[in-house]
PDB file of C-alpha atoms in Angstrom:
ATOM      1  CA  MET O   1     -75.594  -7.409  51.433  1.00 50.00           C
ATOM      2  CA  THR O   2     -71.999  -7.607  51.868  1.00 59.00           C
ATOM      3  CA  GLN O   3     -71.664 -11.154  50.634  1.00 68.00           C
ATOM      4  CA  ILE O   4     -72.529 -10.201  47.143  1.00 79.00           C
ATOM      5  CA  VAL O   5     -70.111  -7.091  46.742  1.00 84.00           C
ATOM      6  CA  PRO O   6     -67.108  -9.475  45.874  1.00 85.00           C
ATOM      7  CA  LEU O   7     -69.369 -11.375  43.637  1.00 85.00           C
ATOM      8  CA  ALA O   8     -70.364  -8.225  41.688  1.00 89.00           C
ATOM      9  CA  ALA O   9     -66.693  -7.343  41.562  1.00 92.00           C
ATOM     10  CA  ALA O  10     -65.850 -10.634  39.904  1.00 93.00           C
ATOM     11  CA  ALA O  11     -68.692 -10.029  37.519  1.00 93.00           C
ATOM     12  CA  GLY O  12     -67.363  -6.647  36.807  1.00 95.00           C
ATOM     13  CA  ILE O  13     -63.859  -8.229  36.043  1.00 96.00           C
ATOM     14  CA  ILE O  14     -65.271 -10.742  33.733  1.00 96.00           C
ATOM     15  CA  GLY O  15     -67.440  -8.020  32.135  1.00 96.00           C
ATOM     16  CA  LEU O  16     -64.439  -5.768  31.572  1.00 97.00           C
ATOM     17  CA  GLY O  17     -62.414  -8.574  30.108  1.00 96.00           C
ATOM     18  CA  ALA O  18     -65.143  -9.681  27.861  1.00 96.00           C
ATOM     19  CA  LEU O  19     -65.471  -5.955  26.508  1.00 97.00           C
ATOM     20  CA  LEU O  20     -61.880  -5.525  26.102  1.00 97.00           C
ATOM     21  CA  HIS O  21     -61.511  -8.775  24.232  1.00 96.00           C
ATOM     22  CA  LEU O  22     -64.503  -7.899  21.972  1.00 95.00           C
ATOM     23  CA  VAL O  23     -63.022  -4.483  21.330  1.00 96.00           C
ATOM     24  CA  GLY O  24     -59.724  -6.054  20.457  1.00 95.00           C
ATOM     25  CA  MET O  25     -61.319  -8.777  18.467  1.00 94.00           C
ATOM     26  CA  ALA O  26     -63.293  -6.216  16.365  1.00 93.00           C
ATOM     27  CA  THR O  27     -60.744  -3.446  15.601  1.00 93.00           C
ATOM     28  CA  PRO O  28     -58.187  -3.995  12.869  1.00 93.00           C
ATOM     29  CA  HIS O  29     -55.126  -3.174  14.816  1.00 92.00           C
ATOM     30  CA  TRP O  30     -53.532  -6.507  15.612  1.00 94.00           C
ATOM     31  CA  VAL O  31     -50.749  -5.664  13.298  1.00 93.00           C
ATOM     32  CA  ASP O  32     -49.487  -2.053  12.515  1.00 91.00           C
ATOM     33  CA  VAL O  33     -47.315  -1.170   9.794  1.00 88.00           C
ATOM     34  CA  GLY O  34     -46.955   2.366   9.144  1.00 85.00           C
ATOM     35  CA  LEU O  35     -50.144   3.771   7.757  1.00 87.00           C
ATOM     36  CA  ALA O  36     -51.697  -0.015   7.170  1.00 90.00           C
ATOM     37  CA  SER O  37     -52.903  -2.176   9.944  1.00 91.00           C
ATOM     38  CA  SER O  38     -54.743  -5.579   9.935  1.00 91.00           C
ATOM     39  CA  GLY O  39     -56.893  -7.404  12.430  1.00 91.00           C
ATOM     40  CA  LEU O  40     -58.775 -10.640  12.631  1.00 93.00           C
ATOM     41  CA  TRP O  41     -61.645  -9.666  10.375  1.00 93.00           C
ATOM     42  CA  SER O  42     -60.364  -6.633   8.192  1.00 92.00           C
ATOM     43  CA  ALA O  43     -57.298  -4.633   7.184  1.00 91.00           C
ATOM     44  CA  CYS O  44     -57.025  -1.069   6.567  1.00 92.00           C
ATOM     45  CA  ALA O  45     -54.739   1.215   4.370  1.00 90.00           C
ATOM     46  CA  MET O  46     -54.550   4.946   5.374  1.00 86.00           C
ATOM     47  CA  ASP O  47     -58.462   5.248   5.900  1.00 81.00           C
ATOM     48  CA  ASN O  48     -59.677   2.701   3.631  1.00 90.00           C
ATOM     49  CA  CYS O  49     -60.789  -0.627   5.286  1.00 90.00           C
ATOM     50  CA  GLY O  50     -62.137  -3.804   3.862  1.00 91.00           C
ATOM     51  CA  ALA O  51     -62.774  -7.172   4.855  1.00 90.00           C
ATOM     52  CA  LEU O  52     -59.913  -9.737   4.628  1.00 86.00           C
ATOM     53  CA  VAL O  53     -60.374 -12.244   1.913  1.00 86.00           C
ATOM     54  CA  ASP O  54     -58.614 -15.589   1.038  1.00 88.00           C
ATOM     55  CA  LYS O  55     -57.719 -16.176   4.640  1.00 89.00           C
ATOM     56  CA  GLN O  56     -55.190 -18.695   5.609  1.00 91.00           C
ATOM     57  CA  GLY O  57     -56.386 -21.613   7.935  1.00 93.00           C
ATOM     58  CA  TRP O  58     -54.424 -20.305  11.045  1.00 94.00           C
ATOM     59  CA  LEU O  59     -56.364 -16.966  10.788  1.00 94.00           C
ATOM     60  CA  ILE O  60     -59.600 -18.544  10.487  1.00 94.00           C
ATOM     61  CA  GLY O  61     -58.739 -20.706  13.675  1.00 96.00           C
ATOM     62  CA  CYS O  62     -57.940 -17.580  15.300  1.00 96.00           C
ATOM     63  CA  GLU O  63     -61.180 -15.997  14.434  1.00 96.00           C
ATOM     64  CA  VAL O  64     -63.093 -19.158  15.681  1.00 97.00           C
ATOM     65  CA  LEU O  65     -61.171 -19.289  18.829  1.00 97.00           C
ATOM     66  CA  SER O  66     -61.838 -15.617  19.377  1.00 96.00           C
ATOM     67  CA  VAL O  67     -65.544 -15.885  18.872  1.00 96.00           C
ATOM     68  CA  ILE O  68     -65.709 -18.956  21.196  1.00 97.00           C
ATOM     69  CA  GLY O  69     -63.957 -16.638  23.845  1.00 96.00           C
ATOM     70  CA  VAL O  70     -66.381 -13.992  23.658  1.00 95.00           C
ATOM     71  CA  SER O  71     -69.318 -16.567  23.829  1.00 96.00           C
ATOM     72  CA  SER O  72     -67.904 -18.540  26.611  1.00 96.00           C
ATOM     73  CA  SER O  73     -67.422 -15.250  28.454  1.00 96.00           C
ATOM     74  CA  ALA O  74     -70.941 -14.285  27.928  1.00 96.00           C
ATOM     75  CA  ALA O  75     -71.981 -17.531  29.433  1.00 96.00           C
ATOM     76  CA  ALA O  76     -69.678 -16.991  32.360  1.00 95.00           C
ATOM     77  CA  LEU O  77     -71.527 -13.650  32.937  1.00 95.00           C
ATOM     78  CA  MET O  78     -74.838 -15.427  32.741  1.00 95.00           C
ATOM     79  CA  PHE O  79     -73.875 -18.050  35.521  1.00 93.00           C
ATOM     80  CA  ILE O  80     -72.346 -15.278  37.787  1.00 92.00           C
ATOM     81  CA  ALA O  81     -75.646 -13.329  37.339  1.00 91.00           C
ATOM     82  CA  ILE O  82     -77.604 -16.372  38.356  1.00 90.00           C
ATOM     83  CA  ILE O  83     -75.453 -16.841  41.433  1.00 88.00           C
ATOM     84  CA  PHE O  84     -75.725 -13.133  42.272  1.00 85.00           C
ATOM     85  CA  PHE O  85     -79.478 -13.085  41.939  1.00 86.00           C
ATOM     86  CA  ASN O  86     -79.793 -16.209  44.008  1.00 84.00           C
ATOM     87  CA  GLU O  87     -77.740 -14.838  46.768  1.00 80.00           C
ATOM     88  CA  PHE O  88     -79.527 -11.216  46.471  1.00 78.00           C
ATOM     89  CA  LYS O  89     -83.055 -13.098  46.998  1.00 79.00           C
ATOM     90  CA  GLY O  90     -81.678 -15.283  49.614  1.00 77.00           C
ATOM     91  CA  ARG O  91     -82.014 -18.507  47.881  1.00 75.00           C
ATOM     92  CA  SER O  92     -79.573 -21.628  48.276  1.00 73.00           C
ATOM     93  CA  GLN O  93     -76.798 -21.691  45.816  1.00 72.00           C
ATOM     94  CA  ASN O  94     -76.549 -24.548  43.299  1.00 74.00           C
ATOM     95  CA  SER O  95     -72.970 -25.819  43.129  1.00 77.00           C
ATOM     96  CA  LYS O  96     -73.422 -26.595  39.467  1.00 87.00           C
ATOM     97  CA  PHE O  97     -73.739 -22.939  38.581  1.00 89.00           C
ATOM     98  CA  SER O  98     -70.298 -22.204  40.356  1.00 89.00           C
ATOM     99  CA  ILE O  99     -68.501 -24.995  38.360  1.00 92.00           C
ATOM    100  CA  PHE O 100     -70.229 -23.757  34.889  1.00 94.00           C
ATOM    101  CA  LEU O 101     -68.922 -20.391  35.772  1.00 93.00           C
ATOM    102  CA  LEU O 102     -65.334 -21.743  36.452  1.00 94.00           C
ATOM    103  CA  ALA O 103     -65.586 -23.829  33.197  1.00 95.00           C
ATOM    104  CA  ASP O 104     -66.849 -21.119  31.021  1.00 95.00           C
ATOM    105  CA  SER O 105     -64.521 -18.480  32.241  1.00 95.00           C
ATOM    106  CA  LEU O 106     -61.426 -20.742  31.989  1.00 95.00           C
ATOM    107  CA  MET O 107     -62.537 -21.727  28.349  1.00 96.00           C
ATOM    108  CA  ALA O 108     -63.102 -18.324  27.199  1.00 96.00           C
ATOM    109  CA  GLY O 109     -59.610 -17.284  28.598  1.00 94.00           C
ATOM    110  CA  THR O 110     -57.816 -20.214  27.271  1.00 95.00           C
ATOM    111  CA  CYS O 111     -59.408 -20.006  23.856  1.00 96.00           C
ATOM    112  CA  ILE O 112     -58.318 -16.406  23.654  1.00 96.00           C
ATOM    113  CA  ILE O 113     -54.920 -17.146  24.847  1.00 95.00           C
ATOM    114  CA  ILE O 114     -54.500 -19.729  22.168  1.00 96.00           C
ATOM    115  CA  CYS O 115     -55.773 -17.316  19.547  1.00 96.00           C
ATOM    116  CA  ILE O 116     -53.345 -14.804  20.602  1.00 95.00           C
ATOM    117  CA  ALA O 117     -50.186 -17.332  20.628  1.00 94.00           C
ATOM    118  CA  VAL O 118     -51.068 -18.507  17.163  1.00 95.00           C
ATOM    119  CA  TYR O 119     -51.414 -14.939  15.935  1.00 94.00           C
ATOM    120  CA  ALA O 120     -48.209 -13.840  17.515  1.00 93.00           C
ATOM    121  CA  SER O 121     -46.528 -17.019  16.055  1.00 92.00           C
ATOM    122  CA  LYS O 122     -47.329 -16.075  12.537  1.00 91.00           C
ATOM    123  CA  VAL O 123     -46.243 -12.306  12.968  1.00 86.00           C
ATOM    124  CA  HIS O 124     -42.628 -12.161  12.073  1.00 80.00           C
ATOM    125  CA  ASP O 125     -41.691  -8.948  13.776  1.00 81.00           C
ATOM    126  CA  THR O 126     -43.528  -8.837  17.161  1.00 77.00           C
ATOM    127  CA  SER O 127     -42.701  -5.028  17.540  1.00 80.00           C
ATOM    128  CA  LEU O 128     -45.502  -4.756  14.887  1.00 88.00           C
ATOM    129  CA  LEU O 129     -48.268  -5.866  17.086  1.00 91.00           C
ATOM    130  CA  GLY O 130     -50.930  -3.283  17.671  1.00 91.00           C
ATOM    131  CA  TYR O 131     -53.064  -2.183  20.451  1.00 93.00           C
ATOM    132  CA  SER O 132     -56.037  -4.421  19.627  1.00 95.00           C
ATOM    133  CA  PHE O 133     -53.708  -7.551  20.005  1.00 95.00           C
ATOM    134  CA  TYR O 134     -52.743  -6.215  23.598  1.00 95.00           C
ATOM    135  CA  LEU O 135     -56.539  -5.622  24.472  1.00 96.00           C
ATOM    136  CA  ALA O 136     -57.350  -9.172  23.517  1.00 96.00           C
ATOM    137  CA  ILE O 137     -54.620 -10.356  25.854  1.00 95.00           C
ATOM    138  CA  VAL O 138     -55.826  -8.150  28.724  1.00 97.00           C
ATOM    139  CA  GLY O 139     -59.389  -9.285  28.141  1.00 96.00           C
ATOM    140  CA  GLY O 140     -58.358 -13.042  28.296  1.00 95.00           C
ATOM    141  CA  VAL O 141     -56.478 -12.755  31.261  1.00 96.00           C
ATOM    142  CA  LEU O 142     -59.028 -10.694  33.214  1.00 97.00           C
ATOM    143  CA  ILE O 143     -61.861 -13.282  32.141  1.00 96.00           C
ATOM    144  CA  LYS O 144     -59.787 -15.867  33.592  1.00 96.00           C
ATOM    145  CA  ILE O 145     -59.011 -14.119  36.890  1.00 96.00           C
ATOM    146  CA  GLY O 146     -62.818 -12.996  37.353  1.00 95.00           C
ATOM    147  CA  GLY O 147     -64.122 -16.390  36.754  1.00 95.00           C
ATOM    148  CA  ILE O 148     -61.668 -17.929  39.416  1.00 95.00           C
ATOM    149  CA  ILE O 149     -62.598 -15.144  41.885  1.00 93.00           C
ATOM    150  CA  GLY O 150     -66.334 -15.581  41.137  1.00 91.00           C
ATOM    151  CA  PHE O 151     -65.983 -19.580  41.514  1.00 92.00           C
ATOM    152  CA  ILE O 152     -64.241 -19.157  44.847  1.00 91.00           C
ATOM    153  CA  ILE O 153     -66.650 -16.479  46.249  1.00 88.00           C
ATOM    154  CA  SER O 154     -69.888 -18.580  45.037  1.00 86.00           C
ATOM    155  CA  ARG O 155     -68.551 -21.722  46.635  1.00 83.00           C
ATOM    156  CA  ARG O 156     -67.935 -19.925  49.975  1.00 81.00           C
ATOM    157  CA  LEU O 157     -71.559 -18.536  49.605  1.00 75.00           C
ATOM    158  CA  SER O 158     -72.814 -22.117  48.974  1.00 70.00           C
ATOM    159  CA  TYR O 159     -71.172 -23.315  52.025  1.00 70.00           C
ATOM    160  CA  GLY O 160     -72.210 -20.354  54.098  1.00 62.00           C
ATOM    161  CA  ALA O 161     -68.687 -19.052  54.878  1.00 54.00           C
ATOM    162  CA  MET O 162     -69.254 -15.651  54.374  1.00 50.00           C
TER     163      MET O 162
END
């Protein structure tokens, strides 16, 4: 039973990262200017919010990368759940699941970080970056860290090292 505790911790790290990124992605506070703010999908002035229209290509690219990040982190959670339940039931581990876990978490984190880098490069005054932007950063980093930890633990489990 103690073998699955570190694996559950890795799943928790990936899940927390995915949640933080999802909240950051969905909220309109990537840039805050006084009473106005803007995110990937919408902008707000005072308490009136609306969808962004006539988006530039770089912003559409950021949205796509952000969605790929969330989707890949969900896939990583699925693979870590399979590994977790195989270990819980005492079944032998398939090393492909470990590799898919690592690949999905690295892809998720990389897409999120590229999205963040592109967005930050388009903001002229980085002091205007809001909390949604930073939530996305932390989420992307946590997804990568959790995936690497999960990969290491699952490989150790498949070789019976724990």
